[in-house]
One Martini backbone bead per residue (centre of mass of N, CA, C, O) as a GRO file, in nm:
protein
  192
    1VAL     BB    1  -1.718   0.385  -1.927
    2LEU     BB    2  -1.944   0.422  -1.710
    3PHE     BB    3  -2.005   0.733  -1.693
    4PRO     BB    4  -2.136   0.792  -1.969
    5PHE     BB    5  -2.368   0.599  -1.916
    6LEU     BB    6  -2.484   0.748  -1.661
    7THR     BB    7  -2.556   1.021  -1.808
    8LYS     BB    8  -2.782   0.854  -1.999
    9LEU     BB    9  -2.950   0.752  -1.774
   10GLU     BB   10  -3.282   0.623  -1.765
   11SER     BB   11  -3.550   0.600  -1.520
   12ALA     BB   12  -3.868   0.481  -1.394
   13PHE     BB   13  -3.696   0.442  -1.137
   14PRO     BB   14  -3.533   0.442  -0.859
   15LEU     BB   15  -3.175   0.496  -0.879
   16ARG     BB   16  -2.897   0.340  -0.712
   17ILE     BB   17  -2.539   0.391  -0.699
   18PHE     BB   18  -2.254   0.220  -0.582
   19ILE     BB   19  -1.927   0.368  -0.535
   20THR     BB   20  -1.591   0.253  -0.496
   21SER     BB   21  -1.281   0.439  -0.424
   22ARG     BB   22  -1.012   0.571  -0.488
   23ILE     BB   23  -0.853   0.861  -0.509
   24GLN     BB   24  -0.894   1.012  -0.833
   25PRO     BB   25  -0.896   1.249  -1.066
   26ASP     BB   26  -1.074   1.102  -1.285
   27ILE     BB   27  -1.302   1.026  -1.092
   28GLU     BB   28  -1.378   1.307  -0.995
   29LYS     BB   29  -1.448   1.415  -1.276
   30GLN     BB   30  -1.678   1.212  -1.334
   31PHE     BB   31  -1.857   1.291  -1.098
   32ALA     BB   32  -1.898   1.588  -1.185
   33ARG     BB   33  -2.061   1.509  -1.451
   34LEU     BB   34  -2.323   1.405  -1.286
   35GLY     BB   35  -2.372   1.615  -1.069
   36HIS     BB   36  -2.612   1.666  -0.805
   37ASP     BB   37  -2.677   1.341  -0.758
   38VAL     BB   38  -2.414   1.330  -0.598
   39VAL     BB   39  -2.278   1.138  -0.328
   40ALA     BB   40  -1.990   1.219  -0.141
   41ALA     BB   41  -1.750   1.019   0.042
   42GLU     BB   42  -1.473   1.049   0.264
   43ILE     BB   43  -1.207   0.819   0.353
   44SER     BB   44  -0.945   0.833   0.535
   45PRO     BB   45  -0.676   0.676   0.661
   46GLN     BB   46  -0.715   0.809   0.943
   47ASP     BB   47  -1.011   0.712   0.991
   48ILE     BB   48  -0.910   0.384   0.979
   49SER     BB   49  -0.659   0.321   1.158
   50GLN     BB   50  -0.805   0.221   1.412
   51ASP     BB   51  -0.936  -0.027   1.278
   52ILE     BB   52  -0.675  -0.159   1.188
   53GLU     BB   53  -0.554  -0.182   1.467
   54LEU     BB   54  -0.773  -0.370   1.578
   55TYR     BB   55  -0.722  -0.594   1.377
   56LEU     BB   56  -0.428  -0.644   1.452
   57GLN     BB   57  -0.486  -0.712   1.752
   58SER     BB   58  -0.666  -0.965   1.679
   59ARG     BB   59  -0.383  -1.087   1.517
   60ILE     BB   60  -0.114  -1.077   1.689
   61ASP     BB   61  -0.059  -1.391   1.746
   62ASP     BB   62   0.013  -1.449   1.426
   63LEU     BB   63   0.274  -1.335   1.453
   64PRO     BB   64   0.630  -1.424   1.379
   65VAL     BB   65   0.669  -1.356   1.698
   66ASP     BB   66   0.725  -1.374   2.044
   67SER     BB   67   0.714  -1.102   2.154
   68ASN     BB   68   0.514  -0.842   2.231
   69ALA     BB   69   0.699  -0.615   2.136
   70GLU     BB   70   0.744  -0.729   1.848
   71ARG     BB   71   0.447  -0.737   1.765
   72GLN     BB   72   0.393  -0.433   1.800
   73GLU     BB   73   0.609  -0.337   1.600
   74LEU     BB   74   0.498  -0.488   1.352
   75ALA     BB   75   0.217  -0.360   1.359
   76LYS     BB   76   0.316  -0.069   1.313
   77LYS     BB   77   0.443  -0.119   1.037
   78ILE     BB   78   0.190  -0.214   0.894
   79LEU     BB   79   0.020   0.038   0.949
   80SER     BB   80   0.213   0.247   0.809
   81LYS     BB   81   0.194   0.086   0.517
   82SER     BB   82  -0.125   0.061   0.446
   83GLY     BB   83  -0.289   0.329   0.364
   84GLY     BB   84  -0.586   0.232   0.463
   85CYS     BB   85  -0.570  -0.091   0.384
   86PHE     BB   86  -0.715  -0.378   0.467
   87LEU     BB   87  -0.627  -0.575   0.245
   88TRP     BB   88  -0.326  -0.539   0.279
   89VAL     BB   89  -0.312  -0.640   0.569
   90ARG     BB   90  -0.432  -0.920   0.519
   91LEU     BB   91  -0.214  -1.013   0.317
   92VAL     BB   92   0.028  -0.982   0.501
   93LEU     BB   93  -0.067  -1.172   0.724
   94GLN     BB   94  -0.088  -1.422   0.546
   95VAL     BB   95   0.212  -1.434   0.469
   96LEU     BB   96   0.335  -1.424   0.766
   97GLU     BB   97   0.230  -1.708   0.865
   98HIS     BB   98   0.483  -1.846   0.670
   99ILE     BB   99   0.698  -1.699   0.846
  100HIS     BB  100   1.035  -1.714   1.032
  101ASP     BB  101   1.224  -1.494   0.928
  102GLU     BB  102   1.329  -1.178   0.982
  103THR     BB  103   1.425  -1.107   0.694
  104THR     BB  104   1.165  -1.203   0.552
  105ILE     BB  105   0.975  -1.008   0.683
  106GLU     BB  106   1.105  -0.755   0.561
  107THR     BB  107   1.076  -0.841   0.268
  108VAL     BB  108   0.770  -0.855   0.261
  109LEU     BB  109   0.723  -0.553   0.336
  110GLU     BB  110   0.880  -0.455   0.074
  111GLU     BB  111   0.742  -0.628  -0.167
  112ILE     BB  112   0.468  -0.542  -0.100
  113PRO     BB  113   0.268  -0.346  -0.244
  114GLU     BB  114   0.096  -0.059  -0.151
  115GLU     BB  115  -0.033  -0.075  -0.416
  116MET     BB  116  -0.288  -0.260  -0.544
  117THR     BB  117  -0.228  -0.252  -0.844
  118GLU     BB  118   0.055  -0.374  -0.817
  119PHE     BB  119  -0.035  -0.630  -0.680
  120TYR     BB  120  -0.216  -0.736  -0.909
  121ASP     BB  121  -0.003  -0.738  -1.128
  122ARG     BB  122   0.179  -0.942  -0.985
  123THR     BB  123  -0.027  -1.171  -0.965
  124VAL     BB  124  -0.081  -1.203  -1.269
  125GLU     BB  125   0.211  -1.262  -1.347
  126LEU     BB  126   0.239  -1.520  -1.176
  127MET     BB  127   0.003  -1.672  -1.309
  128SER     BB  128   0.122  -1.668  -1.608
  129LYS     BB  129   0.373  -1.865  -1.527
  130ASN     BB  130   0.160  -2.102  -1.497
  131VAL     BB  131   0.144  -2.326  -1.741
  132ARG     BB  132   0.013  -2.600  -1.642
  133GLU     BB  133  -0.248  -2.436  -1.468
  134LYS     BB  134  -0.392  -2.201  -1.626
  135ASP     BB  135  -0.675  -2.324  -1.690
  136ILE     BB  136  -0.766  -2.338  -1.396
  137ALA     BB  137  -0.739  -2.042  -1.321
  138LYS     BB  138  -0.935  -1.938  -1.536
  139ALA     BB  139  -1.180  -2.102  -1.438
  140ILE     BB  140  -1.197  -1.987  -1.156
  141LEU     BB  141  -1.239  -1.696  -1.240
  142ARG     BB  142  -1.486  -1.737  -1.415
  143TRP     BB  143  -1.672  -1.865  -1.191
  144SER     BB  144  -1.645  -1.630  -0.987
  145VAL     BB  145  -1.787  -1.418  -1.179
  146VAL     BB  146  -2.060  -1.583  -1.292
  147CYS     BB  147  -2.176  -1.643  -1.037
  148THR     BB  148  -2.495  -1.587  -0.861
  149ARG     BB  149  -2.381  -1.770  -0.630
  150PRO     BB  150  -2.271  -1.945  -0.393
  151LEU     BB  151  -2.049  -2.210  -0.397
  152LYS     BB  152  -1.994  -2.518  -0.349
  153THR     BB  153  -1.744  -2.728  -0.358
  154SER     BB  154  -1.880  -2.940  -0.542
  155GLU     BB  155  -1.973  -2.734  -0.756
  156PHE     BB  156  -1.697  -2.629  -0.834
  157GLU     BB  157  -1.580  -2.896  -0.926
  158GLN     BB  158  -1.796  -2.946  -1.147
  159ALA     BB  159  -1.741  -2.692  -1.311
  160LEU     BB  160  -1.446  -2.765  -1.386
  161ASN     BB  161  -1.512  -3.031  -1.520
  162PHE     BB  162  -1.709  -2.920  -1.733
  163ASP     BB  163  -1.529  -2.695  -1.857
  164ILE     BB  164  -1.210  -2.861  -1.851
  165GLY     BB  165  -1.178  -3.154  -1.709
  166ALA     BB  166  -1.114  -3.109  -1.407
  167ASN     BB  167  -0.960  -3.290  -1.121
  168VAL     BB  168  -0.978  -3.151  -0.828
  169ARG     BB  169  -0.866  -3.221  -0.509
  170SER     BB  170  -0.834  -2.904  -0.393
  171ILE     BB  171  -1.010  -2.624  -0.415
  172GLU     BB  172  -0.897  -2.440  -0.197
  173LYS     BB  173  -0.594  -2.464  -0.284
  174SER     BB  174  -0.636  -2.381  -0.578
  175ILE     BB  175  -0.743  -2.101  -0.538
  176GLU     BB  176  -0.503  -1.994  -0.373
  177GLY     BB  177  -0.254  -2.102  -0.550
  178LEU     BB  178  -0.348  -1.999  -0.852
  179CYS     BB  179  -0.492  -1.694  -0.763
  180GLY     BB  180  -0.394  -1.590  -0.523
  181GLN     BB  181  -0.569  -1.297  -0.408
  182LEU     BB  182  -0.817  -1.275  -0.607
  183THR     BB  183  -0.996  -1.531  -0.455
  184PHE     BB  184  -0.972  -1.559  -0.150
  185GLN     BB  185  -1.198  -1.383  -0.033
  186CYS     BB  186  -1.435  -1.533  -0.196
  187SER     BB  187  -1.387  -1.834  -0.117
  188ALA     BB  188  -1.542  -1.833   0.150
  189HIS     BB  189  -1.817  -1.794  -0.003
  190LEU     BB  190  -1.802  -2.020  -0.223
  191LEU     BB  191  -1.728  -2.247   0.020
  192GLN     BB  192  -2.009  -2.346   0.185
   0.00000   0.00000   0.00000
């Protein structure tokens, strides 16, 4: 939907638009339609695997195993499954912080989809099953999208109260618990 709009866009001033995406054939085709004004740069998973490895090493002590050799082995597994996606690694580490059993660790690594689209689909499906507090989850997502600046905790609580009459006891836990990983990353910014 965006690309046909961009081909017709005329501006009286210099306009630059930054788009980031995984490489997909239809995205590449749409970029080609934009002509010579497009500057494309590709970062392969191999290009950033070193950065992901450094990130894993900085969080290595948070992994739920005791020996350094086991932590290094688990970090290698996570890196090999990451597909060059920092977000995937971050989400896996976050889930693993609450895991204690070796079998469960392996299950987590197998269950979390390597493709982020599948991960988001799964997250939305889990959110939709929460019948009792679905309205709070919807309101959290709505306010996360429409706010023009980061909201303080008290402002977010007031917004939910105003919007749907909800008196949320812990906005941080509600954001993380009701919206899966869809709002976790931005919640740190929203809750300044």
